[in-house]
Coordinates of C-alpha atoms and ligand atoms in Angstrom, one line a residue:
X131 CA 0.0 0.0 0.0
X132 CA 0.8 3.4 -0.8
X133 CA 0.7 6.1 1.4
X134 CA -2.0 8.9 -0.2
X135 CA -0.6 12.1 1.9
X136 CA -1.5 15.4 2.1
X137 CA 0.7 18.2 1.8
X138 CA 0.6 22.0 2.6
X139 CA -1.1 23.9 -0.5
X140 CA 0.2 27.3 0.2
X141 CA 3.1 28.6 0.1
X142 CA 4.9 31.9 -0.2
X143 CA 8.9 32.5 0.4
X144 CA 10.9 35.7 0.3
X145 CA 12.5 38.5 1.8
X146 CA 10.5 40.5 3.5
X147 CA 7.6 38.0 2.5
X148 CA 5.8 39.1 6.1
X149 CA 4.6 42.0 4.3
X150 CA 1.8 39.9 2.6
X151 CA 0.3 38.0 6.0
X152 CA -1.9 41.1 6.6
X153 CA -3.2 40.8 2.7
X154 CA -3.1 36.4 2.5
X155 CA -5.0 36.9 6.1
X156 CA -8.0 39.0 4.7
X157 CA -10.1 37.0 2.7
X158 CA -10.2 34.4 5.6
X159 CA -11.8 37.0 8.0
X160 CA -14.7 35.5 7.4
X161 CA -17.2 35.3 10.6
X162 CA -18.8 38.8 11.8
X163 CA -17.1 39.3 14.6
X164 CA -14.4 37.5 14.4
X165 CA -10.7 37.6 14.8
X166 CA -7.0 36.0 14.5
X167 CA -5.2 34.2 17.2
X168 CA -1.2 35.7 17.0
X169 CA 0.7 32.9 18.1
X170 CA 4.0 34.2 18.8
X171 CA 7.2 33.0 20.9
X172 CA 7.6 35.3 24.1
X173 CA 11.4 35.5 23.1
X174 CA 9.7 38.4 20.4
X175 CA 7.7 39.9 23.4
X176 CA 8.4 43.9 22.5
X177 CA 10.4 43.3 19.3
X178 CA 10.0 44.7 16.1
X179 CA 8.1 41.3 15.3
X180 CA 5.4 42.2 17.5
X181 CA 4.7 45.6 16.0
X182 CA 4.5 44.0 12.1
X183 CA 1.9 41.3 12.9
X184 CA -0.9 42.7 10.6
X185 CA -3.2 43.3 13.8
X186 CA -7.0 44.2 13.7
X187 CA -10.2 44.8 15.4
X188 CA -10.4 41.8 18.3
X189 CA -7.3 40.0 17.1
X190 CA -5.8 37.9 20.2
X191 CA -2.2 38.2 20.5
X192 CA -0.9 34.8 22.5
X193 CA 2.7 34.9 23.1
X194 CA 3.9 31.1 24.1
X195 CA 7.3 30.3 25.8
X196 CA 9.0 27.3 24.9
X197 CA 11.7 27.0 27.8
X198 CA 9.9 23.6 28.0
X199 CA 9.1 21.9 24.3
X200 CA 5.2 21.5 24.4
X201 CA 3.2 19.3 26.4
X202 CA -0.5 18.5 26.2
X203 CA -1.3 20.1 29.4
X204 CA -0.3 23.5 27.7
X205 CA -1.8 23.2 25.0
X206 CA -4.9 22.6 26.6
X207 CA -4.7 25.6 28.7
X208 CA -4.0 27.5 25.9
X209 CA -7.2 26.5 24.5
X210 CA -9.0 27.0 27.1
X211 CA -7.5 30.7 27.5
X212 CA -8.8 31.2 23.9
X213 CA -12.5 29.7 24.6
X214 CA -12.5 32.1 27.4
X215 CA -11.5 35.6 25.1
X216 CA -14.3 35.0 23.0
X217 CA -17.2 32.3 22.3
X218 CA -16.6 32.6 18.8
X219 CA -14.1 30.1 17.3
X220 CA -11.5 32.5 15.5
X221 CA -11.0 32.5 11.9
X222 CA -7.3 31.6 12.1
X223 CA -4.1 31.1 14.2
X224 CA -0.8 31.9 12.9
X225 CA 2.4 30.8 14.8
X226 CA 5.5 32.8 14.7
X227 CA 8.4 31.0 16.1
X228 CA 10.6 27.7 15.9
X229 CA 9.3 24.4 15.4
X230 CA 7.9 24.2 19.4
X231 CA 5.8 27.4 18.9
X232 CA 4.8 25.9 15.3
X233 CA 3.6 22.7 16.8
X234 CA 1.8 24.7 19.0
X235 CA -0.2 26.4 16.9
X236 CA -0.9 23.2 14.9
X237 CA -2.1 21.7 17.8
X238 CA -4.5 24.4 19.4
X239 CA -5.6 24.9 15.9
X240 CA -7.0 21.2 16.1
X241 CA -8.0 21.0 19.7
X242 CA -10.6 24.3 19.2
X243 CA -12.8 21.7 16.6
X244 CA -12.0 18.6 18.7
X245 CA -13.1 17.7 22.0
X246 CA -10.9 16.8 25.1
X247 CA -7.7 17.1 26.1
X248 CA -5.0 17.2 23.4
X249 CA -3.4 14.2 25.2
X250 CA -6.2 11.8 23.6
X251 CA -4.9 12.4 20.5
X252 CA -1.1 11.6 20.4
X253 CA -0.9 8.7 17.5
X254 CA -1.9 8.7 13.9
X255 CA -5.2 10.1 12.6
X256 CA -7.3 9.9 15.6
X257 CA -8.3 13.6 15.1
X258 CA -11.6 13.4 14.0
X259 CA -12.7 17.1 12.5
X260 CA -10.5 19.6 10.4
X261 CA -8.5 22.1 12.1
X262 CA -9.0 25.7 12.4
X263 CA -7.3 27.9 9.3
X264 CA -3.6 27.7 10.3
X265 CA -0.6 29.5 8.9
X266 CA 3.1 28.9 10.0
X267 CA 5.8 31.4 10.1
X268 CA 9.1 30.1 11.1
X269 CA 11.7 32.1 12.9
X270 CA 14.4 29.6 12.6
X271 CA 14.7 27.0 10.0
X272 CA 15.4 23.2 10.4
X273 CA 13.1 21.2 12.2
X274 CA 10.4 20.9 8.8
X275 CA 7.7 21.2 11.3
X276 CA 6.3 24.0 8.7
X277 CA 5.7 20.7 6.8
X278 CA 5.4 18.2 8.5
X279 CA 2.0 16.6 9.4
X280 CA 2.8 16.3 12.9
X281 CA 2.9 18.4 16.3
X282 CA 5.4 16.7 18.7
X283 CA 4.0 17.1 21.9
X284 CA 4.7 15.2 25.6
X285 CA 1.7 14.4 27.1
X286 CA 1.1 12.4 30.7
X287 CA 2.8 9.0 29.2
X288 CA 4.2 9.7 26.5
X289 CA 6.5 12.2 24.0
X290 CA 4.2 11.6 21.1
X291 CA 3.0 13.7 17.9
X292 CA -0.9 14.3 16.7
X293 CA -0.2 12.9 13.2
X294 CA -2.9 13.6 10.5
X295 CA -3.7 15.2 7.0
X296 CA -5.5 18.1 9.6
X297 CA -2.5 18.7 11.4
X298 CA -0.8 20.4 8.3
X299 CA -0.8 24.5 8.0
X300 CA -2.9 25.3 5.2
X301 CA -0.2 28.1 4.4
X302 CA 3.4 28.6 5.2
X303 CA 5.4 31.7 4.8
X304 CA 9.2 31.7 4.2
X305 CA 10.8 34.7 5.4
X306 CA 14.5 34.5 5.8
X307 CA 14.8 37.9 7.0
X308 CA 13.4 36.8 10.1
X309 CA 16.1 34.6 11.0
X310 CA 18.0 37.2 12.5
X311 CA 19.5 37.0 15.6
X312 CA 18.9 33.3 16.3
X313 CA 21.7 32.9 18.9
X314 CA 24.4 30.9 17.5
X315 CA 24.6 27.9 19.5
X316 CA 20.8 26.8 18.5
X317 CA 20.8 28.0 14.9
X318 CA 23.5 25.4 14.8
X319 CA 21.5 22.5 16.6
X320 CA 17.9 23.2 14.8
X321 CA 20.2 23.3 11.5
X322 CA 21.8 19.6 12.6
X323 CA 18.6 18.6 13.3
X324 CA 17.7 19.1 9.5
X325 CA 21.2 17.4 8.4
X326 CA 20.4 14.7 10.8
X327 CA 17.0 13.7 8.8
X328 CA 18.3 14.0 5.4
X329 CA 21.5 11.7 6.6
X330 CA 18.7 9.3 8.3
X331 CA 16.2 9.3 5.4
X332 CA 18.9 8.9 3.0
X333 CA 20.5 5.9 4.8
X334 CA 17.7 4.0 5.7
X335 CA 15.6 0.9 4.4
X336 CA 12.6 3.1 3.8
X337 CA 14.4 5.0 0.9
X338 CA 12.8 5.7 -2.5
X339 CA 13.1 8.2 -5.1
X340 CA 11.1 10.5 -3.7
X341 CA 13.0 10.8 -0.2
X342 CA 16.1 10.8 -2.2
X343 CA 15.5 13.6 -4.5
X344 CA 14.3 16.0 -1.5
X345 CA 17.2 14.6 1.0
X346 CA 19.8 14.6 -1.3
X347 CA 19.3 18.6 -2.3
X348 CA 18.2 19.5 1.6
X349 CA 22.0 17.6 2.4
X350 CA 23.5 20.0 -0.2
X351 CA 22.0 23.1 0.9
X352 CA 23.5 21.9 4.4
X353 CA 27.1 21.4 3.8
X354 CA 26.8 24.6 1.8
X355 CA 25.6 26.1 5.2
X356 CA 27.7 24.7 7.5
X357 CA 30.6 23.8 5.5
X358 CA 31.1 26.5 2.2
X359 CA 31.6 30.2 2.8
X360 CA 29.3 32.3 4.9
X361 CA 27.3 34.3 2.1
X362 CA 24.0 36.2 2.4
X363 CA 21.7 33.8 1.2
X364 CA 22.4 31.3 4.3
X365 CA 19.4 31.5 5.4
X366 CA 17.4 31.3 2.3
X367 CA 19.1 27.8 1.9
X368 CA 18.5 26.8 5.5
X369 CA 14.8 27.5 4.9
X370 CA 14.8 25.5 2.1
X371 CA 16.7 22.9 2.9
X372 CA 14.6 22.1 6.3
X373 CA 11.7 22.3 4.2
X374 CA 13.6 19.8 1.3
X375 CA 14.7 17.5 4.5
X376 CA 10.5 17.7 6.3
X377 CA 9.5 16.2 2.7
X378 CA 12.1 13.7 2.6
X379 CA 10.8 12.1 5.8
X380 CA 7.2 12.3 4.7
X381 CA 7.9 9.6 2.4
X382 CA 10.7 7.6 4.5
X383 CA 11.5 7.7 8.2
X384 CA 14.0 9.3 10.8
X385 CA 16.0 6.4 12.1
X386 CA 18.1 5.5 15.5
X387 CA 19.8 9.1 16.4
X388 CA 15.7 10.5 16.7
X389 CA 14.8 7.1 18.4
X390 CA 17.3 7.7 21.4
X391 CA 17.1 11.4 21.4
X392 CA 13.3 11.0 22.4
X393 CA 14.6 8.9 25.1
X394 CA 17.1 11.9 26.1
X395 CA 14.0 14.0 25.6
X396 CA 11.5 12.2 27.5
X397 CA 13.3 11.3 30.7
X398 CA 15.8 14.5 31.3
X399 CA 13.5 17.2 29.4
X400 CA 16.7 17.4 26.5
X401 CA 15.4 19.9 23.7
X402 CA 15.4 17.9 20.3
X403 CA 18.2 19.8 18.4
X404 CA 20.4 19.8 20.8
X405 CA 19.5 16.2 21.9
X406 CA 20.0 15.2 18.4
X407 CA 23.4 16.4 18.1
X408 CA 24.4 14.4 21.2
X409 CA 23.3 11.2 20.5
X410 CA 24.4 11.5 16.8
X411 CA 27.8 12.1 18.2
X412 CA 27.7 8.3 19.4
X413 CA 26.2 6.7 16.1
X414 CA 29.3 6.7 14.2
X415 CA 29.1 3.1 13.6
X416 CA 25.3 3.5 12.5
X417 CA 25.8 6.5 9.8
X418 CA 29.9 6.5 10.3
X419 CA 30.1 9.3 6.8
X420 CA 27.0 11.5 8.2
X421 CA 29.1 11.2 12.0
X422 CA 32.2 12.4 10.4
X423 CA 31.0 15.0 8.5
X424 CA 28.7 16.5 11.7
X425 CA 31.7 16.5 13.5
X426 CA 33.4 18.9 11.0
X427 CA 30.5 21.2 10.9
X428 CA 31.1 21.2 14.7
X429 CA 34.4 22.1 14.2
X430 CA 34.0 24.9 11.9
X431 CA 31.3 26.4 14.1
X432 CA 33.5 25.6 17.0
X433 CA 30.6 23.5 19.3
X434 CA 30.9 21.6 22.3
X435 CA 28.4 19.4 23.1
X436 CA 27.2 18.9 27.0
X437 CA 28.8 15.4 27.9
X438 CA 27.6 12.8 30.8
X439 CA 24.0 13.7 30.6
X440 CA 22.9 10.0 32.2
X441 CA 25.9 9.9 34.7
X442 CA 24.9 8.8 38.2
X443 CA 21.1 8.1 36.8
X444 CA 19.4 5.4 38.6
X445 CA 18.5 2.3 36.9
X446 CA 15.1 2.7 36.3
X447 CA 15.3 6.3 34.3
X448 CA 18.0 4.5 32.2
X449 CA 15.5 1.8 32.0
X450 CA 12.8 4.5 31.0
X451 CA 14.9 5.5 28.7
X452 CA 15.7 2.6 26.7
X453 CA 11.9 2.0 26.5
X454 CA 11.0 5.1 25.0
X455 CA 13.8 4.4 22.2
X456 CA 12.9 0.9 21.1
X457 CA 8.7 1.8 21.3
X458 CA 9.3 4.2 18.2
X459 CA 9.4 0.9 16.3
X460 CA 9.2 2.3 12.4
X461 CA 12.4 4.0 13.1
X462 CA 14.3 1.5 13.8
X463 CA 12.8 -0.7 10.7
X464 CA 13.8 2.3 8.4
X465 CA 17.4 2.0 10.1
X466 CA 18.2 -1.2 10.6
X467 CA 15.8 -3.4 8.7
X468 CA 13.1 -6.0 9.7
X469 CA 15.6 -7.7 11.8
X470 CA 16.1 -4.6 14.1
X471 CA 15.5 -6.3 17.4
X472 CA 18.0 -8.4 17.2
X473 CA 20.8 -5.6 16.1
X474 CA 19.3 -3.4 18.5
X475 CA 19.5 -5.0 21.4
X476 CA 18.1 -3.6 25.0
X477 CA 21.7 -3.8 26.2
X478 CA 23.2 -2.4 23.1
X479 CA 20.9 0.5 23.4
X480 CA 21.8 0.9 27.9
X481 CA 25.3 1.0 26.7
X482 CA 24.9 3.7 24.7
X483 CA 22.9 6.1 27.0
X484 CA 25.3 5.4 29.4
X485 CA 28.4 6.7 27.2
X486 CA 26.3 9.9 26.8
Ligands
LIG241 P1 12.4 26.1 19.3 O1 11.2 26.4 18.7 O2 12.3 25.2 20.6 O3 13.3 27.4 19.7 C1 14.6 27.3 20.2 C2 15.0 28.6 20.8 O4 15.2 29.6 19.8 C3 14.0 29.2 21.7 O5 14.6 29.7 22.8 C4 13.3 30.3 20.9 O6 12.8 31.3 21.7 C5 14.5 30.8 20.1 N1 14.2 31.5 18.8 C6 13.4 31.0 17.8 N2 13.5 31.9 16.8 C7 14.3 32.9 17.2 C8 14.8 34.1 16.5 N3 14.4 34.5 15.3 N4 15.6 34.9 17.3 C9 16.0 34.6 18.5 N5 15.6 33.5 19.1 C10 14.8 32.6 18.5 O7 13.5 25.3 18.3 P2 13.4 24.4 17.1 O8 14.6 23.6 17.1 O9 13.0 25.1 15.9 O10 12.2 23.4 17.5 C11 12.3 22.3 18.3 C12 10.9 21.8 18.6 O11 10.4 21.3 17.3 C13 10.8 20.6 19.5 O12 9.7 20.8 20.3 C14 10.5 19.4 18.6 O13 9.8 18.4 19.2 C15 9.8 20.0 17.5 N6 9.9 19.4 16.2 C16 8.8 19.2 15.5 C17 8.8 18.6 14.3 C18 7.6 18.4 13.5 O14 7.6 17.8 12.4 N7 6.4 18.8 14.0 C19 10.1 18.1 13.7 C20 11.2 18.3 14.5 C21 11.1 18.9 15.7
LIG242 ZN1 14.2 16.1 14.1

């Protein structure tokens, strides 16, 4: 069987492409009324951001913080602070941020046409009724969440996405200008985390043509990024490439460095770039060309990675740990084949926490 999947049907990308939101907004205003939700990253509380959001009438401007990645108890409240502004169900939500405020959005966008708490719906296509309008702005590029059809989210048992057709924006906006003054350190690590998709797509069982031809020119636009000269269109090829390296895995799989990261994730609250980049660091014999050539981009960008995350950790969190990597069972089919379990081995897996 083939997998018949939706993708995002709007799309604009620019400089200075932020211009247009107030115009691609308008003919959605559509209830008497009715208003906008402003999803926006409280790093941006006061910026110049704020002041250019194409703001009208009873337009709600939520600003999110994402010092923790989000959970379904947030998400819930955040509905619930929206039912409480207005009985009306707005006429759109826009999120402006990184892929955690992104997720956001995509998930209160769902929850306002689904009942209960956004914890019932962690799995594939258990949402039952369309989303609310939802646009995506990203403020730093590499994650693919803009595309993905997915919002990661950690709920009461589990660090699980709402996967369906209705999680996907219904428009994106590429504006590289608005990557400015991501600090360096996580420009680098959400930038990885693109690299790390297109080297785990593009190594894995799952691979066809179609996963290839996005990888391969997302993997490009990476070493070009990391590797070539620093030029002005960086971050127009970072946006493009973690949008290249979201559709490559639409069609494939992540593999074992996203497996054990949600383990990191799960257990010690690790933030997915960054956790990516430390657990790839240990995969050379997994992806040993992808290792070597993230530890150059390291070098160049002159990164050091946290060490000895699980030292002194009690058995049972390791334990947690190796559970929540070996449940996400199609990764490890796209990395290692139909015979994972026995190359993957609980043990195999302890050992390599505990070198973390
Ligand atoms: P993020 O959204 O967590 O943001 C990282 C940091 O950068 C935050 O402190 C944020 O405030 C700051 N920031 C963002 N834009 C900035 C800007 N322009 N200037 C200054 N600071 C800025 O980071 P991320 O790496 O983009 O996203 C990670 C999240 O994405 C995780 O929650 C992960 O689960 C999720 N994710 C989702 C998907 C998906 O397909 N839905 C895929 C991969 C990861
Ligand atoms: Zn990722």
């Amino acid at each position: 069987m083939y997998r018949n999947f939706a993708i995002v049907p709007r799309i604009i990308f620019g400089r200075g492409s932020l211009n247009q939101l107030g115009d691609v907004l308008k003919e959605k205003r559509v209830t008497d009324g009715g208003y906008m939700v402003f999803v926006i990253d409280d790093v941006f509380t006061d910026k110049p951001l704020e002041g250019r959001l194409p703001m009208e009438g009873k337009d709600l401007l939520l600003r999110v913080n994402v010092a923790d990645e989000p959970k379904t108890t947030y998400i819930d409240a955040l509905v619930a602070q929206i039912r409480a502004y207005s009985d009306v169900t707005p006429d759109g939500i826009i999120g402006l941020g990184g892929g955690s405020t992104l997720d956001i959005a995509k998930a209160v966008s769902l929850m306002l046409n689904n009942p209960g708490s956004s914890a019932d719906y962690q799995g594939w296509d258990i949402i039952q009724n369309r989303a609310v309008y939802h646009v995506a702005v990203p403020t730093i590029a590499g994650t693919g969440a803009e595309i993905s059809r997915t919002a990661i989210l950690t709920g009461p048992d589990k660090k699980l996405g709402i996967n369906s057709d209705y999680t996907l924006f219904d428009q994106i906006m590429l504006d590289p200008d608005l990557l400015a003054g991501v600090p360096k350190e996580q420009w680098f690590y959400t930038g990885m985390d693109c690299y790390i998709h297109d080297v785990e797509s593009l190594n894995g069982t799952f691979i066809n043509q179609f996963s290839k031809s996005y990888g391969e020119k997302s993997i490009d636009l990476c070493r070009e990024v990391f590797l070539g000269e620093n030029d002005s269109a960086q971050g127009d090829k970072l946006m493009m490439a973690s949008y290249f390296g979201g559709m490559s895995i639409a069609y494939s799989q992540v593999g074992a460095c996203h497996a054990l990261s949600y383990g990191l994730s799960y257990v010690l609250g690790t933030h997915h770039g960054i956790g990516c980049c430390i657990t790839f660091d240990y995969l050379d014999e997994i992806y040993p060309a992808g290792v070597k050539e993230f530890r150059q981009m390291m070098d160049k960008h002159e990164i050091s990675l946290p060490r000895n995350l699980t030292k002194g950790m009690d058995d049972a969190s390791l334990d947690l740990m190796v559970t929540t990597a070996l449940n996400l069972v199609p990764l490890w089919e796209n990395c290692l084949g139909s015979d994972w379990k026995n190359i993957m081995t609980r043990e195999r897996t302890l050992e390599l926490f505990k070198r973390m």
